[in-house]
PDB file of N, CA, C and O in Angstrom:
ATOM      1  N   MET A   8      13.529 -46.399 -66.480  1.00  0.00           N
ATOM      2  CA  MET A   8      12.829 -46.106 -67.719  1.00  0.00           C
ATOM      3  C   MET A   8      13.838 -45.787 -68.819  1.00  0.00           C
ATOM      4  O   MET A   8      14.817 -45.106 -68.578  1.00  0.00           O
ATOM      5  N   PRO A   9      13.574 -46.278 -70.015  1.00  0.00           N
ATOM      6  CA  PRO A   9      14.461 -45.941 -71.132  1.00  0.00           C
ATOM      7  C   PRO A   9      14.284 -44.478 -71.544  1.00  0.00           C
ATOM      8  O   PRO A   9      13.290 -43.835 -71.216  1.00  0.00           O
ATOM      9  N   THR A  10      15.259 -43.988 -72.269  1.00  0.00           N
ATOM     10  CA  THR A  10      15.244 -42.620 -72.776  1.00  0.00           C
ATOM     11  C   THR A  10      15.007 -42.649 -74.279  1.00  0.00           C
ATOM     12  O   THR A  10      15.579 -43.486 -74.984  1.00  0.00           O
ATOM     13  N   CYS A  11      14.205 -41.728 -74.777  1.00  0.00           N
ATOM     14  CA  CYS A  11      13.918 -41.644 -76.210  1.00  0.00           C
ATOM     15  C   CYS A  11      15.207 -41.281 -76.957  1.00  0.00           C
ATOM     16  O   CYS A  11      15.869 -40.307 -76.607  1.00  0.00           O
ATOM     17  N   PRO A  12      15.560 -42.046 -77.997  1.00  0.00           N
ATOM     18  CA  PRO A  12      16.777 -41.748 -78.742  1.00  0.00           C
ATOM     19  C   PRO A  12      16.671 -40.475 -79.578  1.00  0.00           C
ATOM     20  O   PRO A  12      17.679 -39.888 -79.945  1.00  0.00           O
ATOM     21  N   ASP A  13      15.450 -40.021 -79.861  1.00  0.00           N
ATOM     22  CA  ASP A  13      15.261 -38.821 -80.675  1.00  0.00           C
ATOM     23  C   ASP A  13      15.146 -37.551 -79.834  1.00  0.00           C
ATOM     24  O   ASP A  13      15.680 -36.506 -80.208  1.00  0.00           O
ATOM     25  N   CYS A  14      14.447 -37.622 -78.699  1.00  0.00           N
ATOM     26  CA  CYS A  14      14.145 -36.434 -77.898  1.00  0.00           C
ATOM     27  C   CYS A  14      14.972 -36.333 -76.626  1.00  0.00           C
ATOM     28  O   CYS A  14      14.973 -35.286 -75.981  1.00  0.00           O
ATOM     29  N   ASP A  15      15.609 -37.412 -76.214  1.00  0.00           N
ATOM     30  CA  ASP A  15      16.408 -37.466 -74.991  1.00  0.00           C
ATOM     31  C   ASP A  15      15.577 -37.162 -73.737  1.00  0.00           C
ATOM     32  O   ASP A  15      16.031 -36.477 -72.835  1.00  0.00           O
ATOM     33  N   VAL A  16      14.331 -37.645 -73.716  1.00  0.00           N
ATOM     34  CA  VAL A  16      13.465 -37.524 -72.537  1.00  0.00           C
ATOM     35  C   VAL A  16      13.079 -38.932 -72.092  1.00  0.00           C
ATOM     36  O   VAL A  16      13.142 -39.887 -72.872  1.00  0.00           O
ATOM     37  N   SER A  17      12.677 -39.079 -70.848  1.00  0.00           N
ATOM     38  CA  SER A  17      12.273 -40.392 -70.333  1.00  0.00           C
ATOM     39  C   SER A  17      11.000 -40.861 -71.013  1.00  0.00           C
ATOM     40  O   SER A  17      10.038 -40.096 -71.155  1.00  0.00           O
ATOM     41  N   MET A  18      11.010 -42.115 -71.416  1.00  0.00           N
ATOM     42  CA  MET A  18       9.826 -42.710 -72.029  1.00  0.00           C
ATOM     43  C   MET A  18       8.933 -43.243 -70.915  1.00  0.00           C
ATOM     44  O   MET A  18       9.397 -43.528 -69.816  1.00  0.00           O
ATOM     45  N   GLU A  19       7.643 -43.354 -71.185  1.00  0.00           N
ATOM     46  CA  GLU A  19       6.698 -43.847 -70.183  1.00  0.00           C
ATOM     47  C   GLU A  19       6.185 -45.222 -70.591  1.00  0.00           C
ATOM     48  O   GLU A  19       6.004 -45.503 -71.778  1.00  0.00           O
ATOM     49  N   ALA A  20       5.986 -46.064 -69.601  1.00  0.00           N
ATOM     50  CA  ALA A  20       5.468 -47.403 -69.865  1.00  0.00           C
ATOM     51  C   ALA A  20       4.029 -47.302 -70.360  1.00  0.00           C
ATOM     52  O   ALA A  20       3.239 -46.521 -69.831  1.00  0.00           O
ATOM     53  N   VAL A  21       3.714 -48.061 -71.390  1.00  0.00           N
ATOM     54  CA  VAL A  21       2.357 -48.097 -71.935  1.00  0.00           C
ATOM     55  C   VAL A  21       1.965 -49.546 -72.161  1.00  0.00           C
ATOM     56  O   VAL A  21       2.812 -50.416 -72.347  1.00  0.00           O
ATOM     57  N   GLU A  22       0.684 -49.808 -72.117  1.00  0.00           N
ATOM     58  CA  GLU A  22       0.170 -51.145 -72.413  1.00  0.00           C
ATOM     59  C   GLU A  22       0.044 -51.293 -73.919  1.00  0.00           C
ATOM     60  O   GLU A  22      -0.325 -50.348 -74.610  1.00  0.00           O
ATOM     61  N   HIS A  23       0.373 -52.449 -74.422  1.00  0.00           N
ATOM     62  CA  HIS A  23       0.149 -52.721 -75.833  1.00  0.00           C
ATOM     63  C   HIS A  23      -0.832 -53.872 -75.957  1.00  0.00           C
ATOM     64  O   HIS A  23      -0.964 -54.684 -75.056  1.00  0.00           O
ATOM     65  N   GLN A  24      -1.534 -53.897 -77.062  1.00  0.00           N
ATOM     66  CA  GLN A  24      -2.554 -54.913 -77.249  1.00  0.00           C
ATOM     67  C   GLN A  24      -2.188 -55.780 -78.446  1.00  0.00           C
ATOM     68  O   GLN A  24      -1.749 -55.287 -79.476  1.00  0.00           O
ATOM     69  N   THR A  25      -2.358 -57.058 -78.283  1.00  0.00           N
ATOM     70  CA  THR A  25      -2.164 -58.001 -79.373  1.00  0.00           C
ATOM     71  C   THR A  25      -3.490 -58.702 -79.626  1.00  0.00           C
ATOM     72  O   THR A  25      -4.420 -58.584 -78.840  1.00  0.00           O
ATOM     73  N   PHE A  26      -3.576 -59.412 -80.711  1.00  0.00           N
ATOM     74  CA  PHE A  26      -4.792 -60.160 -81.007  1.00  0.00           C
ATOM     75  C   PHE A  26      -4.819 -61.405 -80.146  1.00  0.00           C
ATOM     76  O   PHE A  26      -3.826 -62.110 -80.028  1.00  0.00           O
ATOM     77  N   GLY A  27      -5.927 -61.674 -79.524  1.00  0.00           N
ATOM     78  CA  GLY A  27      -6.020 -62.792 -78.603  1.00  0.00           C
ATOM     79  C   GLY A  27      -5.444 -62.394 -77.255  1.00  0.00           C
ATOM     80  O   GLY A  27      -5.352 -61.226 -76.915  1.00  0.00           O
ATOM     81  N   GLU A  28      -5.028 -63.373 -76.478  1.00  0.00           N
ATOM     82  CA  GLU A  28      -4.494 -63.098 -75.154  1.00  0.00           C
ATOM     83  C   GLU A  28      -2.985 -63.269 -75.091  1.00  0.00           C
ATOM     84  O   GLU A  28      -2.407 -63.288 -74.010  1.00  0.00           O
ATOM     85  N   GLU A  29      -2.329 -63.389 -76.221  1.00  0.00           N
ATOM     86  CA  GLU A  29      -0.881 -63.565 -76.268  1.00  0.00           C
ATOM     87  C   GLU A  29      -0.183 -62.231 -76.044  1.00  0.00           C
ATOM     88  O   GLU A  29      -0.657 -61.191 -76.471  1.00  0.00           O
ATOM     89  N   ARG A  30       0.954 -62.271 -75.361  1.00  0.00           N
ATOM     90  CA  ARG A  30       1.822 -61.110 -75.230  1.00  0.00           C
ATOM     91  C   ARG A  30       2.956 -61.254 -76.231  1.00  0.00           C
ATOM     92  O   ARG A  30       3.297 -62.363 -76.618  1.00  0.00           O
ATOM     93  N   ILE A  31       3.533 -60.147 -76.657  1.00  0.00           N
ATOM     94  CA  ILE A  31       4.679 -60.205 -77.552  1.00  0.00           C
ATOM     95  C   ILE A  31       5.838 -60.822 -76.786  1.00  0.00           C
ATOM     96  O   ILE A  31       6.114 -60.439 -75.652  1.00  0.00           O
ATOM     97  N   GLN A  32       6.504 -61.771 -77.396  1.00  0.00           N
ATOM     98  CA  GLN A  32       7.582 -62.468 -76.707  1.00  0.00           C
ATOM     99  C   GLN A  32       8.713 -62.792 -77.673  1.00  0.00           C
ATOM    100  O   GLN A  32       8.524 -62.800 -78.876  1.00  0.00           O
ATOM    101  N   ILE A  33       9.885 -63.026 -77.105  1.00  0.00           N
ATOM    102  CA  ILE A  33      11.015 -63.488 -77.890  1.00  0.00           C
ATOM    103  C   ILE A  33      11.498 -64.796 -77.285  1.00  0.00           C
ATOM    104  O   ILE A  33      11.314 -65.042 -76.099  1.00  0.00           O
ATOM    105  N   LYS A  34      12.071 -65.626 -78.118  1.00  0.00           N
ATOM    106  CA  LYS A  34      12.603 -66.905 -77.651  1.00  0.00           C
ATOM    107  C   LYS A  34      14.109 -66.904 -77.904  1.00  0.00           C
ATOM    108  O   LYS A  34      14.541 -67.096 -79.034  1.00  0.00           O
ATOM    109  N   PRO A  35      14.897 -66.648 -76.858  1.00  0.00           N
ATOM    110  CA  PRO A  35      16.351 -66.615 -77.048  1.00  0.00           C
ATOM    111  C   PRO A  35      16.893 -68.003 -77.383  1.00  0.00           C
ATOM    112  O   PRO A  35      16.396 -69.008 -76.896  1.00  0.00           O
ATOM    113  N   SER A  36      17.909 -68.026 -78.227  1.00  0.00           N
ATOM    114  CA  SER A  36      18.532 -69.305 -78.566  1.00  0.00           C
ATOM    115  C   SER A  36      19.942 -69.318 -77.987  1.00  0.00           C
ATOM    116  O   SER A  36      20.753 -68.462 -78.306  1.00  0.00           O
ATOM    117  N   GLY A  37      20.186 -70.268 -77.113  1.00  0.00           N
ATOM    118  CA  GLY A  37      21.497 -70.368 -76.481  1.00  0.00           C
ATOM    119  C   GLY A  37      21.712 -69.251 -75.475  1.00  0.00           C
ATOM    120  O   GLY A  37      20.786 -68.572 -75.049  1.00  0.00           O
ATOM    121  N   GLY A  38      22.937 -69.059 -75.068  1.00  0.00           N
ATOM    122  CA  GLY A  38      23.288 -67.978 -74.170  1.00  0.00           C
ATOM    123  C   GLY A  38      22.888 -68.230 -72.729  1.00  0.00           C
ATOM    124  O   GLY A  38      22.490 -69.322 -72.342  1.00  0.00           O
ATOM    125  N   VAL A  39      23.007 -67.197 -71.926  1.00  0.00           N
ATOM    126  CA  VAL A  39      22.774 -67.286 -70.484  1.00  0.00           C
ATOM    127  C   VAL A  39      21.327 -67.653 -70.155  1.00  0.00           C
ATOM    128  O   VAL A  39      21.072 -68.473 -69.283  1.00  0.00           O
ATOM    129  N   LEU A  40      20.356 -67.057 -70.842  1.00  0.00           N
ATOM    130  CA  LEU A  40      18.951 -67.322 -70.524  1.00  0.00           C
ATOM    131  C   LEU A  40      18.601 -68.792 -70.708  1.00  0.00           C
ATOM    132  O   LEU A  40      17.933 -69.384 -69.866  1.00  0.00           O
ATOM    133  N   SER A  41      19.045 -69.368 -71.787  1.00  0.00           N
ATOM    134  CA  SER A  41      18.744 -70.781 -72.018  1.00  0.00           C
ATOM    135  C   SER A  41      19.433 -71.681 -71.004  1.00  0.00           C
ATOM    136  O   SER A  41      18.892 -72.697 -70.592  1.00  0.00           O
ATOM    137  N   SER A  42      20.618 -71.287 -70.569  1.00  0.00           N
ATOM    138  CA  SER A  42      21.356 -72.132 -69.631  1.00  0.00           C
ATOM    139  C   SER A  42      20.712 -72.182 -68.250  1.00  0.00           C
ATOM    140  O   SER A  42      20.929 -73.110 -67.500  1.00  0.00           O
ATOM    141  N   VAL A  43      19.905 -71.167 -67.904  1.00  0.00           N
ATOM    142  CA  VAL A  43      19.212 -71.181 -66.607  1.00  0.00           C
ATOM    143  C   VAL A  43      17.747 -71.591 -66.753  1.00  0.00           C
ATOM    144  O   VAL A  43      16.958 -71.429 -65.844  1.00  0.00           O
ATOM    145  N   GLY A  44      17.379 -72.084 -67.925  1.00  0.00           N
ATOM    146  CA  GLY A  44      16.038 -72.619 -68.113  1.00  0.00           C
ATOM    147  C   GLY A  44      14.997 -71.615 -68.559  1.00  0.00           C
ATOM    148  O   GLY A  44      13.817 -71.925 -68.601  1.00  0.00           O
ATOM    149  N   LEU A  45      15.387 -70.405 -68.911  1.00  0.00           N
ATOM    150  CA  LEU A  45      14.416 -69.423 -69.402  1.00  0.00           C
ATOM    151  C   LEU A  45      14.359 -69.516 -70.921  1.00  0.00           C
ATOM    152  O   LEU A  45      15.345 -69.285 -71.600  1.00  0.00           O
ATOM    153  N   SER A  46      13.204 -69.867 -71.437  1.00  0.00           N
ATOM    154  CA  SER A  46      13.102 -70.040 -72.879  1.00  0.00           C
ATOM    155  C   SER A  46      12.252 -68.971 -73.543  1.00  0.00           C
ATOM    156  O   SER A  46      12.266 -68.837 -74.747  1.00  0.00           O
ATOM    157  N   VAL A  47      11.496 -68.199 -72.777  1.00  0.00           N
ATOM    158  CA  VAL A  47      10.646 -67.151 -73.340  1.00  0.00           C
ATOM    159  C   VAL A  47      10.812 -65.894 -72.510  1.00  0.00           C
ATOM    160  O   VAL A  47      10.859 -65.942 -71.296  1.00  0.00           O
ATOM    161  N   GLN A  48      10.905 -64.769 -73.194  1.00  0.00           N
ATOM    162  CA  GLN A  48      11.015 -63.492 -72.508  1.00  0.00           C
ATOM    163  C   GLN A  48       9.947 -62.566 -73.083  1.00  0.00           C
ATOM    164  O   GLN A  48       9.814 -62.443 -74.295  1.00  0.00           O
ATOM    165  N   TYR A  49       9.164 -61.938 -72.209  1.00  0.00           N
ATOM    166  CA  TYR A  49       8.102 -61.051 -72.660  1.00  0.00           C
ATOM    167  C   TYR A  49       8.622 -59.640 -72.827  1.00  0.00           C
ATOM    168  O   TYR A  49       9.546 -59.220 -72.130  1.00  0.00           O
ATOM    169  N   LEU A  50       8.033 -58.905 -73.764  1.00  0.00           N
ATOM    170  CA  LEU A  50       8.473 -57.552 -74.053  1.00  0.00           C
ATOM    171  C   LEU A  50       7.549 -56.528 -73.405  1.00  0.00           C
ATOM    172  O   LEU A  50       6.341 -56.734 -73.325  1.00  0.00           O
ATOM    173  N   ASN A  51       8.142 -55.419 -72.970  1.00  0.00           N
ATOM    174  CA  ASN A  51       7.394 -54.290 -72.416  1.00  0.00           C
ATOM    175  C   ASN A  51       7.463 -53.140 -73.399  1.00  0.00           C
ATOM    176  O   ASN A  51       8.459 -52.981 -74.114  1.00  0.00           O
ATOM    177  N   SER A  52       6.416 -52.331 -73.449  1.00  0.00           N
ATOM    178  CA  SER A  52       6.397 -51.217 -74.387  1.00  0.00           C
ATOM    179  C   SER A  52       6.502 -49.883 -73.648  1.00  0.00           C
ATOM    180  O   SER A  52       5.961 -49.710 -72.557  1.00  0.00           O
ATOM    181  N   TYR A  53       7.231 -48.958 -74.285  1.00  0.00           N
ATOM    182  CA  TYR A  53       7.435 -47.614 -73.746  1.00  0.00           C
ATOM    183  C   TYR A  53       7.203 -46.602 -74.857  1.00  0.00           C
ATOM    184  O   TYR A  53       7.551 -46.855 -76.013  1.00  0.00           O
ATOM    185  N   ARG A  54       6.614 -45.458 -74.489  1.00  0.00           N
ATOM    186  CA  ARG A  54       6.292 -44.422 -75.473  1.00  0.00           C
ATOM    187  C   ARG A  54       6.902 -43.100 -75.040  1.00  0.00           C
ATOM    188  O   ARG A  54       6.881 -42.737 -73.862  1.00  0.00           O
ATOM    189  N   CYS A  55       7.432 -42.369 -76.010  1.00  0.00           N
ATOM    190  CA  CYS A  55       7.975 -41.043 -75.743  1.00  0.00           C
ATOM    191  C   CYS A  55       6.819 -40.054 -75.668  1.00  0.00           C
ATOM    192  O   CYS A  55       5.993 -39.996 -76.581  1.00  0.00           O
ATOM    193  N   PRO A  56       6.728 -39.259 -74.587  1.00  0.00           N
ATOM    194  CA  PRO A  56       5.630 -38.295 -74.487  1.00  0.00           C
ATOM    195  C   PRO A  56       5.768 -37.124 -75.449  1.00  0.00           C
ATOM    196  O   PRO A  56       4.794 -36.439 -75.734  1.00  0.00           O
ATOM    197  N   GLU A  57       6.962 -36.911 -75.988  1.00  0.00           N
ATOM    198  CA  GLU A  57       7.195 -35.793 -76.907  1.00  0.00           C
ATOM    199  C   GLU A  57       6.866 -36.159 -78.355  1.00  0.00           C
ATOM    200  O   GLU A  57       6.032 -35.530 -78.983  1.00  0.00           O
ATOM    201  N   CYS A  58       7.519 -37.185 -78.887  1.00  0.00           N
ATOM    202  CA  CYS A  58       7.360 -37.528 -80.306  1.00  0.00           C
ATOM    203  C   CYS A  58       6.497 -38.759 -80.541  1.00  0.00           C
ATOM    204  O   CYS A  58       6.247 -39.134 -81.677  1.00  0.00           O
ATOM    205  N   ARG A  59       6.090 -39.433 -79.451  1.00  0.00           N
ATOM    206  CA  ARG A  59       5.211 -40.598 -79.490  1.00  0.00           C
ATOM    207  C   ARG A  59       5.855 -41.847 -80.103  1.00  0.00           C
ATOM    208  O   ARG A  59       5.162 -42.775 -80.522  1.00  0.00           O
ATOM    209  N   LEU A  60       7.165 -41.873 -80.145  1.00  0.00           N
ATOM    210  CA  LEU A  60       7.871 -43.076 -80.573  1.00  0.00           C
ATOM    211  C   LEU A  60       7.582 -44.192 -79.591  1.00  0.00           C
ATOM    212  O   LEU A  60       7.613 -43.973 -78.388  1.00  0.00           O
ATOM    213  N   VAL A  61       7.280 -45.385 -80.101  1.00  0.00           N
ATOM    214  CA  VAL A  61       7.043 -46.539 -79.235  1.00  0.00           C
ATOM    215  C   VAL A  61       8.144 -47.556 -79.507  1.00  0.00           C
ATOM    216  O   VAL A  61       8.467 -47.844 -80.658  1.00  0.00           O
ATOM    217  N   ARG A  62       8.707 -48.074 -78.418  1.00  0.00           N
ATOM    218  CA  ARG A  62       9.744 -49.098 -78.520  1.00  0.00           C
ATOM    219  C   ARG A  62       9.416 -50.239 -77.568  1.00  0.00           C
ATOM    220  O   ARG A  62       8.805 -50.027 -76.539  1.00  0.00           O
ATOM    221  N   PHE A  63       9.857 -51.427 -77.952  1.00  0.00           N
ATOM    222  CA  PHE A  63       9.680 -52.618 -77.117  1.00  0.00           C
ATOM    223  C   PHE A  63      11.024 -53.020 -76.532  1.00  0.00           C
ATOM    224  O   PHE A  63      12.031 -53.035 -77.236  1.00  0.00           O
ATOM    225  N   TYR A  64      11.026 -53.340 -75.228  1.00  0.00           N
ATOM    226  CA  TYR A  64      12.246 -53.739 -74.525  1.00  0.00           C
ATOM    227  C   TYR A  64      11.987 -55.040 -73.777  1.00  0.00           C
ATOM    228  O   TYR A  64      10.882 -55.290 -73.322  1.00  0.00           O
ATOM    229  N   ASP A  65      13.032 -55.826 -73.619  1.00  0.00           N
ATOM    230  CA  ASP A  65      12.907 -57.086 -72.888  1.00  0.00           C
ATOM    231  C   ASP A  65      13.481 -56.931 -71.482  1.00  0.00           C
ATOM    232  O   ASP A  65      14.258 -57.738 -71.021  1.00  0.00           O
ATOM    233  N   ASP A  66      13.065 -55.898 -70.788  1.00  0.00           N
ATOM    234  CA  ASP A  66      13.593 -55.636 -69.453  1.00  0.00           C
ATOM    235  C   ASP A  66      12.812 -56.279 -68.342  1.00  0.00           C
ATOM    236  O   ASP A  66      11.817 -56.832 -68.422  1.00  0.00           O
TER     237      ASP A  66
END
């Protein structure tokens, strides 16, 4: 789990909602991911239980 940059506590995984059935994604250009055939990477969301900061990670 990632750590909140403001509070220095473990963030918790949370579900995020988008319009429709699409998930938030990134499309890397070049690099290692493209060389092994991965063209889309989905993002996961985490929330700090202290300050409620939400961040997206491609883990």
